[in-house]
Coordinates of C-alpha atoms in Angstrom, one line a residue:
X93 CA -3.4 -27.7 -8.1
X94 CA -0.6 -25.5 -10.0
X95 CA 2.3 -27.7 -10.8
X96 CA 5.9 -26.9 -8.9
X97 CA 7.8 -27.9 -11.6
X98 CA 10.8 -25.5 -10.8
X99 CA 13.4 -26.8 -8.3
X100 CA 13.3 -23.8 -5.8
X101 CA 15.9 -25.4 -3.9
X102 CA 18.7 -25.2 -6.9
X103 CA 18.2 -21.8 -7.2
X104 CA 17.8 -21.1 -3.4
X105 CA 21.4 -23.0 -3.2
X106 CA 23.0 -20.7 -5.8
X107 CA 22.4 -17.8 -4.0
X108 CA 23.8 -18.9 -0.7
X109 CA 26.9 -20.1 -2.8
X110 CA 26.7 -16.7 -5.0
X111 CA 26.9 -15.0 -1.6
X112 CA 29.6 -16.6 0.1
X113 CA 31.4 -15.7 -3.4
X114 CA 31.1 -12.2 -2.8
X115 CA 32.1 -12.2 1.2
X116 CA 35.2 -14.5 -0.5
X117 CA 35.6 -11.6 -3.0
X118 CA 34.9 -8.7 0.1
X119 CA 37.8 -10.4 2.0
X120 CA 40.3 -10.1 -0.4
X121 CA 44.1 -11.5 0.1
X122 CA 44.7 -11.8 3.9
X123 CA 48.3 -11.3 5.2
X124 CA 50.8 -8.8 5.2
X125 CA 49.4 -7.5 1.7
X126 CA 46.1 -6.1 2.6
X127 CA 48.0 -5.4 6.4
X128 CA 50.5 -2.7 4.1
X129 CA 47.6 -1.5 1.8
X130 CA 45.5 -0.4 4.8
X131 CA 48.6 1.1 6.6
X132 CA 49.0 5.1 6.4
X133 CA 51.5 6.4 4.5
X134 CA 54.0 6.7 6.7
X135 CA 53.9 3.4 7.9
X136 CA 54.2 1.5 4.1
X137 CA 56.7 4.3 3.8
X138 CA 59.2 2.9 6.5
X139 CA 58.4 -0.7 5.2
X140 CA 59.2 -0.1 1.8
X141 CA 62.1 1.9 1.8
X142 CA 61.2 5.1 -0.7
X143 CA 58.4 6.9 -1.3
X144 CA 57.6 6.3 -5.0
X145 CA 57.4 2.8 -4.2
X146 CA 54.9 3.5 -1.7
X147 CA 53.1 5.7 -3.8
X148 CA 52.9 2.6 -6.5
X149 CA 51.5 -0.3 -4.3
X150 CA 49.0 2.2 -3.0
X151 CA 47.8 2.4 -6.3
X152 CA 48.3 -1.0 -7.0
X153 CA 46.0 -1.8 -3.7
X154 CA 43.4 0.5 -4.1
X155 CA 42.3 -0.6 -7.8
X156 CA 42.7 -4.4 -7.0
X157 CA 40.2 -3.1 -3.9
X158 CA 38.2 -1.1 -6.6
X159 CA 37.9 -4.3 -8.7
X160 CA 37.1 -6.4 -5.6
X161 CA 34.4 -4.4 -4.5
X162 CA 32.5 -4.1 -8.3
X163 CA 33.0 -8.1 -8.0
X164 CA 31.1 -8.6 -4.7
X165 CA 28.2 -6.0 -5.8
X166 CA 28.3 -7.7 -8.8
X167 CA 28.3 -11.5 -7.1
X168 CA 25.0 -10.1 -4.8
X169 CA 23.7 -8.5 -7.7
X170 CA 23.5 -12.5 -9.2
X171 CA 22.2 -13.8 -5.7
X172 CA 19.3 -11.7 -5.9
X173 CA 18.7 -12.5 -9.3
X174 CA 18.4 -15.8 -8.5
X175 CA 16.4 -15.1 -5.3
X176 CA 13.5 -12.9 -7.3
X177 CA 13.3 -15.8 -9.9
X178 CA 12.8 -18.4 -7.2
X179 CA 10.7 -16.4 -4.9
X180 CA 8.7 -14.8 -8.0
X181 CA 8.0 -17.9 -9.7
X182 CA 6.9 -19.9 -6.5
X183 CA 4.5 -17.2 -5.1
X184 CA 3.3 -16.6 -8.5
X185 CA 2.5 -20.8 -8.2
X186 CA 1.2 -20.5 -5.0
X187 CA -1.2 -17.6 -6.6
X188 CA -2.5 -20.0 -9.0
X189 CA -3.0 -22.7 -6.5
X190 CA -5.1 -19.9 -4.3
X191 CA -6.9 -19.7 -6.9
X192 CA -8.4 -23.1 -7.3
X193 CA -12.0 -22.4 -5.7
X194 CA -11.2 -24.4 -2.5
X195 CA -12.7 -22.1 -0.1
X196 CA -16.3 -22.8 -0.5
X197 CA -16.5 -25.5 -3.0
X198 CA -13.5 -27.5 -1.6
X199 CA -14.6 -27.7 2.0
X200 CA -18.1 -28.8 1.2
X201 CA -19.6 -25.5 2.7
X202 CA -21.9 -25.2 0.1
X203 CA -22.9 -28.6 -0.1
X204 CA -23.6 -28.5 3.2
X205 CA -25.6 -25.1 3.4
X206 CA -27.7 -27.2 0.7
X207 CA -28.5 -29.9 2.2
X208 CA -29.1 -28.0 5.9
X209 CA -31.6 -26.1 4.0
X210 CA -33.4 -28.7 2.4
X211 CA -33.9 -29.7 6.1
X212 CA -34.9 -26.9 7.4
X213 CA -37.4 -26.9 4.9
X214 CA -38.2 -30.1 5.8
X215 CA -38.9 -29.7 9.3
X216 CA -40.8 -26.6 8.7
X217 CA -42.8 -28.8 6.8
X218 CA -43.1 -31.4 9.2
X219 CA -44.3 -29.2 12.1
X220 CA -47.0 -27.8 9.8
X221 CA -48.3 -31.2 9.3
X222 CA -48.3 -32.1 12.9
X223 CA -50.1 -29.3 13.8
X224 CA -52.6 -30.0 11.4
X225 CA -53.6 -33.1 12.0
X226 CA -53.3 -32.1 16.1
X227 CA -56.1 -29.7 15.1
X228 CA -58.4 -32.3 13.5
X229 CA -57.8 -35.3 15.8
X230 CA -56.1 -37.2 13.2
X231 CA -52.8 -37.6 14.9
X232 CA -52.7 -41.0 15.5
X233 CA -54.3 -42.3 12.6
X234 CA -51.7 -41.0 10.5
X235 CA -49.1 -42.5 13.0
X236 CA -50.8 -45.5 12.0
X237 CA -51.3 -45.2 8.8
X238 CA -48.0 -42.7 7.6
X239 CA -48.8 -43.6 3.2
X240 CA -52.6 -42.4 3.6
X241 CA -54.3 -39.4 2.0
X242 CA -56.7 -37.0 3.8
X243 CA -58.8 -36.6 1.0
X244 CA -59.0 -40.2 0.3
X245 CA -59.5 -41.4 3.4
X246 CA -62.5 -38.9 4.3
X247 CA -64.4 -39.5 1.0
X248 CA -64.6 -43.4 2.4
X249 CA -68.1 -44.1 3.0
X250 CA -67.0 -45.8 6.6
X251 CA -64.3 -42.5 7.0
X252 CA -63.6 -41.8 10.3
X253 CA -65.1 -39.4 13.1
X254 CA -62.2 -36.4 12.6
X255 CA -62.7 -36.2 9.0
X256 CA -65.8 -34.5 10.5
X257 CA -63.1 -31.4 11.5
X258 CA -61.3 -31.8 8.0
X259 CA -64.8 -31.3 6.1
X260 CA -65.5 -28.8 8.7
X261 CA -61.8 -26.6 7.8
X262 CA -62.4 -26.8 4.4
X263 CA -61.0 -29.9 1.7
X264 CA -58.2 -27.9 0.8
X265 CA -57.4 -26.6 4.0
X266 CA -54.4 -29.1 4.9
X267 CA -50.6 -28.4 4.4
X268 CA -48.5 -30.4 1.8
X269 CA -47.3 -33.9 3.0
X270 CA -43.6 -33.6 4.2
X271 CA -42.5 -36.8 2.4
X272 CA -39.6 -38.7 3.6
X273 CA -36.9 -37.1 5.7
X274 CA -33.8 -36.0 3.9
X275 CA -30.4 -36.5 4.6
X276 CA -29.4 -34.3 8.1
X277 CA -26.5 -32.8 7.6
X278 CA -23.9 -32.7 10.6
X279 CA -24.2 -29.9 13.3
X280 CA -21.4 -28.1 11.7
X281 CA -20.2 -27.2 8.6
X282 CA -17.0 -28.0 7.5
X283 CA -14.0 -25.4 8.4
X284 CA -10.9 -27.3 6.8
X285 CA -9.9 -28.8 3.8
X286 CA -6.4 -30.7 3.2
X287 CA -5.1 -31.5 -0.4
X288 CA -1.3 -33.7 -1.1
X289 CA 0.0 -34.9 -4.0
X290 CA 3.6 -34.9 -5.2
X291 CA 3.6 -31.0 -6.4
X292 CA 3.2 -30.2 -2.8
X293 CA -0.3 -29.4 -0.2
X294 CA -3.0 -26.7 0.1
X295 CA -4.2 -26.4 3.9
X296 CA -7.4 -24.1 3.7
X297 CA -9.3 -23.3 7.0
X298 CA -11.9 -21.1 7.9
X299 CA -13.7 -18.8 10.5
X300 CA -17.5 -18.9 11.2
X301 CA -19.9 -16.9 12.4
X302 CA -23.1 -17.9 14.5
X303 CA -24.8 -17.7 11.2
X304 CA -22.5 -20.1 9.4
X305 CA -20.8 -17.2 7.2
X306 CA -17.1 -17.0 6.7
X307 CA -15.7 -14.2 7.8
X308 CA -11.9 -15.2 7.9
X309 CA -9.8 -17.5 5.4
X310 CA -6.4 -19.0 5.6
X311 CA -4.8 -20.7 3.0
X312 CA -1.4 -22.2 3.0
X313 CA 0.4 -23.6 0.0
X314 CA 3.8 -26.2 0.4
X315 CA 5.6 -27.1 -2.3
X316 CA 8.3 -30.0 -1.9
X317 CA 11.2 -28.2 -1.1
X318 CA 9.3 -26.9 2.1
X319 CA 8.4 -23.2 0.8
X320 CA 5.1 -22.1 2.0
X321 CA 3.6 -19.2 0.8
X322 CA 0.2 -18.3 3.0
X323 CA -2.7 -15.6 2.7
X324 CA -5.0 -14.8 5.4
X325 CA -8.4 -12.9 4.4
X326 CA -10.5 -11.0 7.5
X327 CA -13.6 -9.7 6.2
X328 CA -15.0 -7.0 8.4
X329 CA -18.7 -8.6 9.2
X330 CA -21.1 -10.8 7.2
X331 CA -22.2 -10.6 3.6
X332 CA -23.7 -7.7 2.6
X333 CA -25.4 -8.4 -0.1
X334 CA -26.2 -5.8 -3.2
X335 CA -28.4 -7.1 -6.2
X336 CA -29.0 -5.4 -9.5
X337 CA -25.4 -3.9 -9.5
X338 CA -24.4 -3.3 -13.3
X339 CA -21.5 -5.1 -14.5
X340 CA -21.7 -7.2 -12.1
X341 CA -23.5 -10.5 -13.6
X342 CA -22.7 -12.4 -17.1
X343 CA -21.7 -10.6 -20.2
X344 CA -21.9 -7.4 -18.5
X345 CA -25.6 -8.0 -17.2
X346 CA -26.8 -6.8 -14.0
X347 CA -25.9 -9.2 -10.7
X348 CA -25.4 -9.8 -6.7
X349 CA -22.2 -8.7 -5.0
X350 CA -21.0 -8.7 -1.5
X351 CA -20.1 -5.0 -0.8
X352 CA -18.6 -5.8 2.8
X353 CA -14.5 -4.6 3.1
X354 CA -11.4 -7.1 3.8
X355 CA -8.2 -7.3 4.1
X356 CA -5.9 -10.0 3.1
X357 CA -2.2 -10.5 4.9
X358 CA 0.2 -12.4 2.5
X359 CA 2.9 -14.3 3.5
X360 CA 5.9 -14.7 1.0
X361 CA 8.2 -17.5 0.6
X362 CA 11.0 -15.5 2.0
X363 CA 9.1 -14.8 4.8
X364 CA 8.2 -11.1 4.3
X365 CA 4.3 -10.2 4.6
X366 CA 2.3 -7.2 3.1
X367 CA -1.3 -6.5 3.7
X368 CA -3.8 -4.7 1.4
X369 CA -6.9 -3.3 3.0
X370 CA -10.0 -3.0 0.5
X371 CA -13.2 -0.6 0.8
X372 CA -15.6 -1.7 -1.4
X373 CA -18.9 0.7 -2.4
X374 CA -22.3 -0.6 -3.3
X375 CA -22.0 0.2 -7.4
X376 CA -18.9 -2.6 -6.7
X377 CA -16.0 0.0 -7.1
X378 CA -13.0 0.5 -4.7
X379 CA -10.1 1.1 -3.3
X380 CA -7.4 -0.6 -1.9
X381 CA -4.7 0.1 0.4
X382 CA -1.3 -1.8 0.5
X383 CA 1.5 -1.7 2.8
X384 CA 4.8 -3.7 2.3
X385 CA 7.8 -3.1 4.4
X386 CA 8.1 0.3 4.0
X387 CA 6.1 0.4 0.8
X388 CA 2.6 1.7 0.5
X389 CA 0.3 1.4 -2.5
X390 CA -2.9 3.2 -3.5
X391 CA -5.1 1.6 -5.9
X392 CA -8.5 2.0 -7.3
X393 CA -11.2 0.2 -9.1
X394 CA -14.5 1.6 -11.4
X395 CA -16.4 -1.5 -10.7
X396 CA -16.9 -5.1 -9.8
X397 CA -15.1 -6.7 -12.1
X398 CA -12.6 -4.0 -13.1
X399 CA -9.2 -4.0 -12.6
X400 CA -7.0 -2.7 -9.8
X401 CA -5.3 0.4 -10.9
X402 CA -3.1 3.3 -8.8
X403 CA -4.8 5.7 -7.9
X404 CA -3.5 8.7 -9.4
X405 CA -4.0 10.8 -6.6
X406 CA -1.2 9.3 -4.7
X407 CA 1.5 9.3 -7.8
X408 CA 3.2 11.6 -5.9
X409 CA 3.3 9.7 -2.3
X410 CA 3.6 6.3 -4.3
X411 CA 6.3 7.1 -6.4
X412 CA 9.2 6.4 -4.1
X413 CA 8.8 2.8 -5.3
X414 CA 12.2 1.4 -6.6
X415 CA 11.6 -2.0 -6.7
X416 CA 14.2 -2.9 -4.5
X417 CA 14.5 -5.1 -1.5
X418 CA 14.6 -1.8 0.9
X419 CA 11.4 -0.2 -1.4
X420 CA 9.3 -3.7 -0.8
X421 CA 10.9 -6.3 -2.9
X422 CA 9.3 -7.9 -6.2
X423 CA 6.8 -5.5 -7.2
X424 CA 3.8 -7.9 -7.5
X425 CA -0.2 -7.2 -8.7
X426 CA -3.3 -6.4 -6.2
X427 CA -5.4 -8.9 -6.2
X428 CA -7.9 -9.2 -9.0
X429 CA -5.8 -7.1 -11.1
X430 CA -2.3 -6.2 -12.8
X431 CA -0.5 -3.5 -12.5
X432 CA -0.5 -0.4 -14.5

């Protein structure tokens, strides 16, 4: 998995104390000072005796109140400095970690899909044979004798009385031999898969179908420091499977997609989620949808391995976008793609 090697928790800790700076720096001197500079006119007037010394510790209050206040926008301007680099680089980590194949390799679903099928197969197999010999009366004698051959038995001058029915089916008439049992696999695949070390875990659990398809994913990455940072994917059905789709294979060739649409929820580090809904079309193009606070993204893809782009039809509803905590925070990529 991706390495934490940043300490999320020093930079976390500098913006709390950069914060409490700037409240400091808000409150200003307590006291009869900031008492007389808030006071009307009138009132530091009578306390100070004339009014051109009134007039001068106004001014002197209100631009040590101007400086004060360009010093606390200045201290949260720091904090959040702090807070995107933290919250960038660990989600950017946890990204990379996401990344890491676990779903379906990790949790052994493959494997076991394998070995169920060669089971299956198996069995089939097996209940061919069975009926088989039913059909010529050789069921026992093959109960008996499990390593014999048909043919060879039947071509023994002293060959028993069913071989009669064998002859009588045709020589090549019988099914393959099933051969030894394979390994069974257990009831039900796997749905979970846990990982530790000391960069931090990877939980990854998922939903099944009756037919053993995944249809909803969770993973959850945890660094040291206790930051998680989680995505959920809900895929609307099974797989629906499209082959021959160009661009979709190696080096450009021809290959199999699934077409079916999702949508992923993504929970941040600082606790905020988004969620991007995708359509995809049988040629493997797109669009996706994405919603973030009160940010909404439009993007767009040509194919099934091309990048996530905005869609320029919604420049115009898109472009309130200021990259701001208010606008949606970090501005970060779709899935599968940068931004452009």
């Amino acid at each position: 998995m991706a390495d934490f090697a940043i300490d999320y928790t020093n930079l976390h800790e500098i913006n709390t104390k950069l914060r409490e700076l700037a409240k400091q720096a808000d409150s200003g001197s307590g006291g009869a000072f900031r008492e007389l500079g808030d006071a009307g006119a009138a009132e530091r007037r009578a306390a100070l005796g004339t009014s051109g010394l009134s007039t001068s510790f106004n001014s002197f209050f209100h631009h040590s109140k101007s400086r004060t206040a360009k010093a606390k926008e200045g201290l949260n301007k720091l904090a959040d400095s702090f807070k995107a680099v933290s919250d960038l680089f660990f989600d950017q980590d946890s990204r990379i970690s996401g990344s890491a194949g676990l779903i379906t390799t990790g949790l052994g679903i493959d494997q076991w899909r394998n070995t169920k099928a060669a089971h299956d197969k198996w069995l089939a197999d097996k209940a061919k044979w069975d009926d088989y010999l039913a059909s010529i009366g050789a069921t026992q004698y093959f109960r008996d004798h499990p390593n014999e051959s048909i043919r060879h038995v039947c071509h023994d001058p002293e060959a028993p009385a069913w071989c009669a029915a064998w002859i009588a089916k045709g020589e090549d008439s019988a099914p393959p031999k099933p051969g030894d049992e394979p390994p069974k696999p257990s009831d039900k695949p796997p749905t979970s898969h846990h990982y530790e070390d000391e960069h931090g875990k990877i939980d990854v659990s998922v939903e099944l179908d009756k037919d053993n398809n995944i249809v909803k994913e969770t993973s959850k990455i945890t660094n040291p420091q206790g930051q998680t940072y989680e995505t959920t994917t809900t895929y609307k059905g099974p797989p629906e499977w499209v082959d021959n789709v160009p661009g979709a294979g190696k080096d450009g060739r021809p290959g199999r997609i699934d077409v079916r649409d999702y949508s992923i929820t993504t929970t941040l580090s600082d606790g905020t989620k988004s969620t991007s809904d995708f359509t995809i079309d049988k040629d493997g193009s797109g669009t996706m949808i994405s919603h973030s606070g009160k940010t909404t993204e439009h993007y767009i893809r040509d194919g099934p391995k091309g990048e996530w782009k905005r869609d320029p039809k919604y420049a115009d509803e898109d472009a309130g976008r200021d990259g701001t905590e208010k606008g949606g925070g970090v501005q970060k990529p779709p899935p599968g793609g940068k931004l452009n």
